[in-house]
PDB file of C-alpha atoms in Angstrom:
ATOM      1  CA  UNK A 207      95.440  93.785  90.374  1.00 39.00           C
ATOM      2  CA  UNK A 208      96.274  93.509  86.694  1.00 40.00           C
ATOM      3  CA  UNK A 209      98.326  96.359  85.246  1.00 41.00           C
ATOM      4  CA  UNK A 210      96.759  98.164  82.295  1.00 45.00           C
ATOM      5  CA  UNK A 211      99.579  99.918  80.489  1.00 46.00           C
ATOM      6  CA  UNK A 212     100.586 100.490  76.902  1.00 45.00           C
ATOM      7  CA  UNK A 213     104.327 101.180  76.801  1.00 44.00           C
ATOM      8  CA  UNK A 214     106.347 102.246  73.799  1.00 43.00           C
ATOM      9  CA  UNK A 215     110.017 101.415  73.512  1.00 55.00           C
ATOM     10  CA  UNK A 216     111.748  99.818  76.494  1.00 76.00           C
ATOM     11  CA  UNK A 217     110.870  96.139  76.797  1.00 85.00           C
ATOM     12  CA  UNK A 218     108.738  96.332  73.635  1.00 83.00           C
ATOM     13  CA  UNK A 219     111.923  96.974  71.660  1.00 82.00           C
ATOM     14  CA  UNK A 220     112.866  93.412  72.614  1.00 86.00           C
ATOM     15  CA  UNK A 221     109.695  91.328  72.992  1.00 89.00           C
ATOM     16  CA  UNK A 222     106.373  91.341  71.124  1.00 91.00           C
ATOM     17  CA  UNK A 223     103.224  93.101  72.313  1.00 90.00           C
ATOM     18  CA  UNK A 224     101.563  89.709  72.754  1.00 93.00           C
ATOM     19  CA  UNK A 225     104.381  88.535  75.015  1.00 93.00           C
ATOM     20  CA  UNK A 226     104.211  91.761  76.998  1.00 93.00           C
ATOM     21  CA  UNK A 227     100.467  91.285  77.459  1.00 94.00           C
ATOM     22  CA  UNK A 228     101.204  87.913  79.052  1.00 95.00           C
ATOM     23  CA  UNK A 229     103.690  89.520  81.433  1.00 95.00           C
ATOM     24  CA  UNK A 230     101.199  92.277  82.153  1.00 94.00           C
ATOM     25  CA  UNK A 231      98.617  89.703  83.236  1.00 95.00           C
ATOM     26  CA  UNK A 232     100.730  88.729  86.273  1.00 96.00           C
ATOM     27  CA  UNK A 233     101.842  92.226  87.318  1.00 96.00           C
ATOM     28  CA  UNK A 234     100.589  94.094  90.330  1.00 96.00           C
ATOM     29  CA  UNK A 235     101.019  97.859  90.638  1.00 96.00           C
ATOM     30  CA  UNK A 236     102.837  99.749  93.357  1.00 96.00           C
ATOM     31  CA  UNK A 237     103.011 103.527  93.819  1.00 97.00           C
ATOM     32  CA  UNK A 238     106.570 104.662  94.576  1.00 98.00           C
ATOM     33  CA  UNK A 239     107.955 107.915  95.962  1.00 97.00           C
ATOM     34  CA  UNK A 240     111.197 109.698  95.175  1.00 97.00           C
ATOM     35  CA  UNK A 241     114.016 108.558  97.446  1.00 96.00           C
ATOM     36  CA  UNK A 242     112.441 105.187  98.252  1.00 97.00           C
ATOM     37  CA  UNK A 243     114.176 101.907  97.390  1.00 97.00           C
ATOM     38  CA  UNK A 244     112.689  98.963  95.511  1.00 97.00           C
ATOM     39  CA  UNK A 245     115.463  96.714  96.809  1.00 96.00           C
ATOM     40  CA  UNK A 246     118.910  96.861  98.326  1.00 95.00           C
ATOM     41  CA  UNK A 247     122.107  95.120  97.309  1.00 93.00           C
ATOM     42  CA  UNK A 248     122.060  91.732  99.029  1.00 90.00           C
ATOM     43  CA  UNK A 249     118.249  91.437  99.200  1.00 92.00           C
ATOM     44  CA  UNK A 250     116.643  88.250  97.907  1.00 89.00           C
ATOM     45  CA  UNK A 251     116.036  88.509  94.131  1.00 90.00           C
ATOM     46  CA  UNK A 252     112.480  87.243  93.699  1.00 90.00           C
ATOM     47  CA  UNK A 253     110.851  89.915  91.534  1.00 94.00           C
ATOM     48  CA  UNK A 254     111.096  91.842  88.275  1.00 95.00           C
ATOM     49  CA  UNK A 255     110.109  95.497  88.016  1.00 97.00           C
ATOM     50  CA  UNK A 256     108.430  97.284  85.104  1.00 97.00           C
ATOM     51  CA  UNK A 257     108.353 101.090  85.088  1.00 96.00           C
ATOM     52  CA  UNK A 258     104.881 102.354  84.181  1.00 95.00           C
ATOM     53  CA  UNK A 259     105.873 105.915  85.111  1.00 95.00           C
ATOM     54  CA  UNK A 260     108.760 107.554  86.935  1.00 96.00           C
ATOM     55  CA  UNK A 261     112.484 106.778  86.966  1.00 95.00           C
ATOM     56  CA  UNK A 262     114.738 104.399  88.902  1.00 97.00           C
ATOM     57  CA  UNK A 263     118.506 104.408  89.362  1.00 95.00           C
ATOM     58  CA  UNK A 264     120.396 101.188  90.109  1.00 94.00           C
ATOM     59  CA  UNK A 265     123.695 101.485  91.975  1.00 93.00           C
ATOM     60  CA  UNK A 266     126.585  99.239  92.986  1.00 88.00           C
ATOM     61  CA  UNK A 267     128.646  99.755  96.142  1.00 85.00           C
ATOM     62  CA  UNK A 268     132.416  99.316  95.778  1.00 79.00           C
ATOM     63  CA  UNK A 269     134.744  97.821  98.401  1.00 78.00           C
ATOM     64  CA  UNK A 270     135.759 101.375  99.349  1.00 77.00           C
ATOM     65  CA  UNK A 271     132.123 102.271 100.052  1.00 76.00           C
ATOM     66  CA  UNK A 272     131.598 104.411  96.971  1.00 80.00           C
ATOM     67  CA  UNK A 273     128.278 104.127  95.125  1.00 84.00           C
ATOM     68  CA  UNK A 274     128.519 103.703  91.339  1.00 87.00           C
ATOM     69  CA  UNK A 275     125.452 104.391  89.200  1.00 91.00           C
ATOM     70  CA  UNK A 276     124.998 101.487  86.785  1.00 88.00           C
ATOM     71  CA  UNK A 277     121.638 102.168  85.092  1.00 90.00           C
ATOM     72  CA  UNK A 278     119.061 104.912  84.745  1.00 93.00           C
ATOM     73  CA  UNK A 279     115.756 103.147  84.105  1.00 93.00           C
ATOM     74  CA  UNK A 280     112.777 105.012  82.674  1.00 92.00           C
ATOM     75  CA  UNK A 281     109.203 104.411  81.541  1.00 93.00           C
ATOM     76  CA  UNK A 282     108.856 101.154  79.598  1.00 92.00           C
ATOM     77  CA  UNK A 283     111.913  99.463  81.147  1.00 93.00           C
ATOM     78  CA  UNK A 284     111.812  96.011  82.717  1.00 94.00           C
ATOM     79  CA  UNK A 285     114.622  95.268  85.153  1.00 94.00           C
ATOM     80  CA  UNK A 286     115.621  92.993  87.984  1.00 90.00           C
ATOM     81  CA  UNK A 287     117.799  89.962  88.547  1.00 84.00           C
ATOM     82  CA  UNK A 288     116.773  86.404  87.780  1.00 76.00           C
ATOM     83  CA  UNK A 289     119.488  83.827  88.243  1.00 72.00           C
ATOM     84  CA  UNK A 290     119.068  80.053  87.764  1.00 62.00           C
ATOM     85  CA  UNK A 291     119.470  79.667  91.528  1.00 60.00           C
ATOM     86  CA  UNK A 292     116.496  79.861  93.891  1.00 66.00           C
ATOM     87  CA  UNK A 293     118.529  81.666  96.585  1.00 74.00           C
ATOM     88  CA  UNK A 294     119.981  84.410  94.354  1.00 83.00           C
ATOM     89  CA  UNK A 295     120.374  87.951  95.711  1.00 87.00           C
ATOM     90  CA  UNK A 296     120.476  91.391  94.129  1.00 89.00           C
ATOM     91  CA  UNK A 297     123.931  92.669  93.237  1.00 88.00           C
ATOM     92  CA  UNK A 298     122.605  96.253  92.825  1.00 91.00           C
ATOM     93  CA  UNK A 299     120.347  98.599  94.792  1.00 96.00           C
ATOM     94  CA  UNK A 300     117.393 100.343  93.100  1.00 97.00           C
ATOM     95  CA  UNK A 301     116.462 103.898  94.136  1.00 97.00           C
ATOM     96  CA  UNK A 302     113.404 105.768  92.864  1.00 97.00           C
ATOM     97  CA  UNK A 303     114.580 109.120  91.460  1.00 96.00           C
ATOM     98  CA  UNK A 304     111.230 110.272  90.084  1.00 95.00           C
ATOM     99  CA  UNK A 305     107.886 109.223  91.652  1.00 97.00           C
ATOM    100  CA  UNK A 306     105.530 107.015  89.669  1.00 97.00           C
ATOM    101  CA  UNK A 307     104.070 103.532  89.302  1.00 97.00           C
ATOM    102  CA  UNK A 308     105.915 100.220  89.161  1.00 97.00           C
ATOM    103  CA  UNK A 309     104.530  96.934  87.858  1.00 97.00           C
ATOM    104  CA  UNK A 310     105.929  94.055  89.927  1.00 97.00           C
ATOM    105  CA  UNK A 311     106.245  90.459  88.708  1.00 97.00           C
ATOM    106  CA  UNK A 312     106.792  87.661  91.214  1.00 94.00           C
ATOM    107  CA  UNK A 313     109.381  85.081  90.199  1.00 91.00           C
ATOM    108  CA  UNK A 314     107.074  82.141  90.986  1.00 91.00           C
ATOM    109  CA  UNK A 315     104.314  83.580  88.741  1.00 95.00           C
ATOM    110  CA  UNK A 316     106.803  84.233  85.942  1.00 94.00           C
ATOM    111  CA  UNK A 317     108.140  80.664  86.056  1.00 92.00           C
ATOM    112  CA  UNK A 318     104.616  79.267  85.576  1.00 95.00           C
ATOM    113  CA  UNK A 319     103.979  81.667  82.691  1.00 95.00           C
ATOM    114  CA  UNK A 320     107.237  80.742  80.929  1.00 94.00           C
ATOM    115  CA  UNK A 321     106.448  77.031  81.350  1.00 94.00           C
ATOM    116  CA  UNK A 322     103.012  77.558  79.765  1.00 96.00           C
ATOM    117  CA  UNK A 323     104.144  79.713  76.804  1.00 95.00           C
ATOM    118  CA  UNK A 324     107.213  78.606  74.870  1.00 93.00           C
ATOM    119  CA  UNK A 325     107.142  81.667  72.593  1.00 93.00           C
ATOM    120  CA  UNK A 326     107.317  83.966  75.610  1.00 94.00           C
ATOM    121  CA  UNK A 327     110.145  81.868  77.092  1.00 93.00           C
ATOM    122  CA  UNK A 328     112.234  82.308  73.922  1.00 94.00           C
ATOM    123  CA  UNK A 329     111.675  86.069  73.827  1.00 93.00           C
ATOM    124  CA  UNK A 330     112.357  86.342  77.549  1.00 91.00           C
ATOM    125  CA  UNK A 331     115.691  84.575  77.055  1.00 90.00           C
ATOM    126  CA  UNK A 332     116.507  87.179  74.401  1.00 89.00           C
ATOM    127  CA  UNK A 333     115.757  89.954  76.907  1.00 89.00           C
ATOM    128  CA  UNK A 334     117.987  88.309  79.525  1.00 87.00           C
ATOM    129  CA  UNK A 335     120.794  87.975  76.980  1.00 87.00           C
ATOM    130  CA  UNK A 336     120.565  91.634  76.000  1.00 86.00           C
ATOM    131  CA  UNK A 337     120.583  92.728  79.656  1.00 85.00           C
ATOM    132  CA  UNK A 338     123.682  90.607  80.249  1.00 84.00           C
ATOM    133  CA  UNK A 339     125.402  92.174  77.242  1.00 86.00           C
ATOM    134  CA  UNK A 340     124.393  95.641  78.436  1.00 85.00           C
ATOM    135  CA  UNK A 341     126.119  94.979  81.763  1.00 83.00           C
ATOM    136  CA  UNK A 342     129.204  93.659  79.984  1.00 84.00           C
ATOM    137  CA  UNK A 343     129.517  96.771  77.810  1.00 85.00           C
ATOM    138  CA  UNK A 344     129.144  99.056  80.841  1.00 82.00           C
ATOM    139  CA  UNK A 345     131.988  97.322  82.641  1.00 81.00           C
ATOM    140  CA  UNK A 346     134.018  97.468  79.407  1.00 81.00           C
ATOM    141  CA  UNK A 347     133.508 101.248  79.363  1.00 79.00           C
ATOM    142  CA  UNK A 348     134.846 101.523  82.907  1.00 77.00           C
ATOM    143  CA  UNK A 349     137.908  99.319  82.365  1.00 79.00           C
ATOM    144  CA  UNK A 350     139.141  99.437  78.773  1.00 78.00           C
ATOM    145  CA  UNK A 351     139.569 103.027  77.530  1.00 80.00           C
ATOM    146  CA  UNK A 352     140.337 105.185  80.556  1.00 87.00           C
ATOM    147  CA  UNK A 353     138.170 107.839  82.164  1.00 91.00           C
ATOM    148  CA  UNK A 354     137.952 109.943  78.998  1.00 93.00           C
ATOM    149  CA  UNK A 355     136.739 106.944  76.995  1.00 91.00           C
ATOM    150  CA  UNK A 356     134.244 106.078  79.723  1.00 92.00           C
ATOM    151  CA  UNK A 357     132.899 109.647  79.703  1.00 95.00           C
ATOM    152  CA  UNK A 358     132.575 109.662  75.919  1.00 94.00           C
ATOM    153  CA  UNK A 359     130.713 106.359  76.037  1.00 92.00           C
ATOM    154  CA  UNK A 360     128.443 107.752  78.770  1.00 94.00           C
ATOM    155  CA  UNK A 361     127.598 110.752  76.578  1.00 96.00           C
ATOM    156  CA  UNK A 362     126.744 108.413  73.690  1.00 94.00           C
ATOM    157  CA  UNK A 363     124.487 106.356  75.969  1.00 92.00           C
ATOM    158  CA  UNK A 364     122.780 109.532  77.209  1.00 94.00           C
ATOM    159  CA  UNK A 365     122.183 110.600  73.607  1.00 93.00           C
ATOM    160  CA  UNK A 366     120.624 107.231  72.769  1.00 89.00           C
ATOM    161  CA  UNK A 367     118.381 107.214  75.858  1.00 90.00           C
ATOM    162  CA  UNK A 368     117.421 110.886  76.145  1.00 91.00           C
ATOM    163  CA  UNK A 369     118.673 112.568  72.971  1.00 91.00           C
ATOM    164  CA  UNK A 370     116.501 114.875  70.864  1.00 92.00           C
ATOM    165  CA  UNK A 371     117.780 116.060  67.469  1.00 90.00           C
ATOM    166  CA  UNK A 372     117.914 119.864  67.322  1.00 88.00           C
ATOM    167  CA  UNK A 373     119.536 121.687  64.401  1.00 84.00           C
ATOM    168  CA  UNK A 374     121.936 118.832  63.586  1.00 86.00           C
ATOM    169  CA  UNK A 375     122.966 118.523  67.244  1.00 92.00           C
ATOM    170  CA  UNK A 376     121.735 116.141  69.959  1.00 94.00           C
ATOM    171  CA  UNK A 377     120.032 117.759  72.949  1.00 95.00           C
ATOM    172  CA  UNK A 378     120.109 115.473  76.010  1.00 95.00           C
ATOM    173  CA  UNK A 379     116.666 115.933  77.554  1.00 92.00           C
ATOM    174  CA  UNK A 380     117.811 114.993  81.055  1.00 90.00           C
ATOM    175  CA  UNK A 381     119.449 117.362  83.489  1.00 90.00           C
ATOM    176  CA  UNK A 382     122.513 115.662  84.912  1.00 91.00           C
ATOM    177  CA  UNK A 383     125.335 117.277  86.853  1.00 92.00           C
ATOM    178  CA  UNK A 384     129.033 116.496  86.841  1.00 93.00           C
ATOM    179  CA  UNK A 385     128.912 114.698  90.200  1.00 93.00           C
ATOM    180  CA  UNK A 386     126.241 112.334  88.869  1.00 93.00           C
ATOM    181  CA  UNK A 387     128.295 111.652  85.745  1.00 94.00           C
ATOM    182  CA  UNK A 388     131.344 110.995  87.939  1.00 94.00           C
ATOM    183  CA  UNK A 389     129.348 108.343  89.831  1.00 92.00           C
ATOM    184  CA  UNK A 390     128.529 106.659  86.513  1.00 91.00           C
ATOM    185  CA  UNK A 391     132.130 106.244  85.383  1.00 91.00           C
ATOM    186  CA  UNK A 392     133.969 105.827  88.691  1.00 87.00           C
ATOM    187  CA  UNK A 393     135.713 109.204  88.448  1.00 91.00           C
ATOM    188  CA  UNK A 394     135.904 112.332  90.598  1.00 92.00           C
ATOM    189  CA  UNK A 395     133.779 115.391  89.929  1.00 93.00           C
ATOM    190  CA  UNK A 396     136.956 117.400  89.337  1.00 96.00           C
ATOM    191  CA  UNK A 397     138.194 115.025  86.631  1.00 95.00           C
ATOM    192  CA  UNK A 398     134.787 115.117  84.907  1.00 95.00           C
ATOM    193  CA  UNK A 399     134.897 118.935  85.036  1.00 95.00           C
ATOM    194  CA  UNK A 400     138.297 118.857  83.348  1.00 96.00           C
ATOM    195  CA  UNK A 401     137.321 116.326  80.664  1.00 96.00           C
ATOM    196  CA  UNK A 402     134.124 118.194  79.790  1.00 96.00           C
ATOM    197  CA  UNK A 403     136.089 121.431  79.592  1.00 95.00           C
ATOM    198  CA  UNK A 404     138.447 119.776  77.087  1.00 96.00           C
ATOM    199  CA  UNK A 405     135.472 118.512  75.051  1.00 96.00           C
ATOM    200  CA  UNK A 406     133.966 122.003  74.987  1.00 95.00           C
ATOM    201  CA  UNK A 407     137.276 123.422  73.753  1.00 96.00           C
ATOM    202  CA  UNK A 408     137.184 120.853  70.936  1.00 95.00           C
ATOM    203  CA  UNK A 409     133.600 121.988  70.160  1.00 96.00           C
ATOM    204  CA  UNK A 410     132.311 118.470  70.817  1.00 97.00           C
ATOM    205  CA  UNK A 411     129.784 119.371  73.520  1.00 96.00           C
ATOM    206  CA  UNK A 412     128.309 122.440  75.170  1.00 94.00           C
ATOM    207  CA  UNK A 413     125.774 123.225  77.870  1.00 88.00           C
ATOM    208  CA  UNK A 414     122.382 124.763  77.124  1.00 84.00           C
ATOM    209  CA  UNK A 415     119.968 125.643  79.937  1.00 82.00           C
ATOM    210  CA  UNK A 416     121.542 123.035  82.203  1.00 83.00           C
ATOM    211  CA  UNK A 417     121.411 120.306  79.547  1.00 91.00           C
ATOM    212  CA  UNK A 418     124.203 118.743  77.503  1.00 95.00           C
ATOM    213  CA  UNK A 419     124.250 119.453  73.771  1.00 95.00           C
ATOM    214  CA  UNK A 420     126.317 116.976  71.750  1.00 96.00           C
ATOM    215  CA  UNK A 421     127.733 118.594  68.625  1.00 96.00           C
ATOM    216  CA  UNK A 422     130.171 115.938  67.370  1.00 96.00           C
ATOM    217  CA  UNK A 423     129.022 112.366  68.008  1.00 94.00           C
ATOM    218  CA  UNK A 424     131.714 110.942  65.703  1.00 94.00           C
ATOM    219  CA  UNK A 425     134.443 112.409  67.916  1.00 95.00           C
ATOM    220  CA  UNK A 426     132.971 110.671  70.970  1.00 94.00           C
ATOM    221  CA  UNK A 427     132.717 107.359  69.103  1.00 92.00           C
ATOM    222  CA  UNK A 428     136.354 107.554  68.009  1.00 93.00           C
ATOM    223  CA  UNK A 429     137.628 108.189  71.538  1.00 91.00           C
ATOM    224  CA  UNK A 430     135.812 105.210  73.105  1.00 88.00           C
ATOM    225  CA  UNK A 431     136.338 102.965  70.055  1.00 86.00           C
ATOM    226  CA  UNK A 432     132.574 102.615  69.621  1.00 83.00           C
ATOM    227  CA  UNK A 433     131.481  99.182  68.387  1.00 81.00           C
ATOM    228  CA  UNK A 434     128.177 100.554  66.990  1.00 78.00           C
ATOM    229  CA  UNK A 435     126.075  98.409  69.314  1.00 80.00           C
ATOM    230  CA  UNK A 436     122.293  98.606  68.832  1.00 77.00           C
ATOM    231  CA  UNK A 437     120.498 101.161  70.996  1.00 78.00           C
ATOM    232  CA  UNK A 438     118.915  98.380  73.058  1.00 79.00           C
ATOM    233  CA  UNK A 439     122.441  97.818  74.415  1.00 81.00           C
ATOM    234  CA  UNK A 440     124.086 101.240  74.088  1.00 84.00           C
ATOM    235  CA  UNK A 441     121.743 102.960  76.545  1.00 83.00           C
ATOM    236  CA  UNK A 442     121.524 104.078  80.137  1.00 82.00           C
TER     237      UNK A 442
END
């Protein structure tokens, strides 16, 4: 069944509407429920996934057994793993965190489409390059500037993905608790509590109705040595 969707943002920030229409022609739609998994780490990587509605979290399991949250995908996002090897496997797991509809693209159908349309192939390579850079910057956040820098970078990414400007401040329109943030930066909940408390004392952030309100974005950028990446990369 052909998907009939008209996304804004997401993949259309990277490829043209005409190219997306070509991808849409080979999608089939699947209803997904909260708590279900699209794939597990180690599963064969033969598909791409486009979020028509709902949300999906991708996670990575460490050697110690801890689960790190790598991405929070939302409506309009295309994600998945396509390596130049036919026997490639997923290096992340994908959990549905909000029920909705997913458009699924089979690798074999995509390869035919890319062979037929050179313009789509070029734009698709751009998307793959941006996704690779996004992964690189996330690992940089975790390794280069300590837990405080990683938290500041996370807050910037949240503001880019879910931020709404309210009275010169940025309201993050996604409820997220300290344990979830800890899983995103490889820290403990207690250390995130402490770092957020320090940021509140500096009047950088505050909480409002269970949401984060960012009051000083420049402060966060200075701490994590922000490179002013485009929002297509500096996102969740």
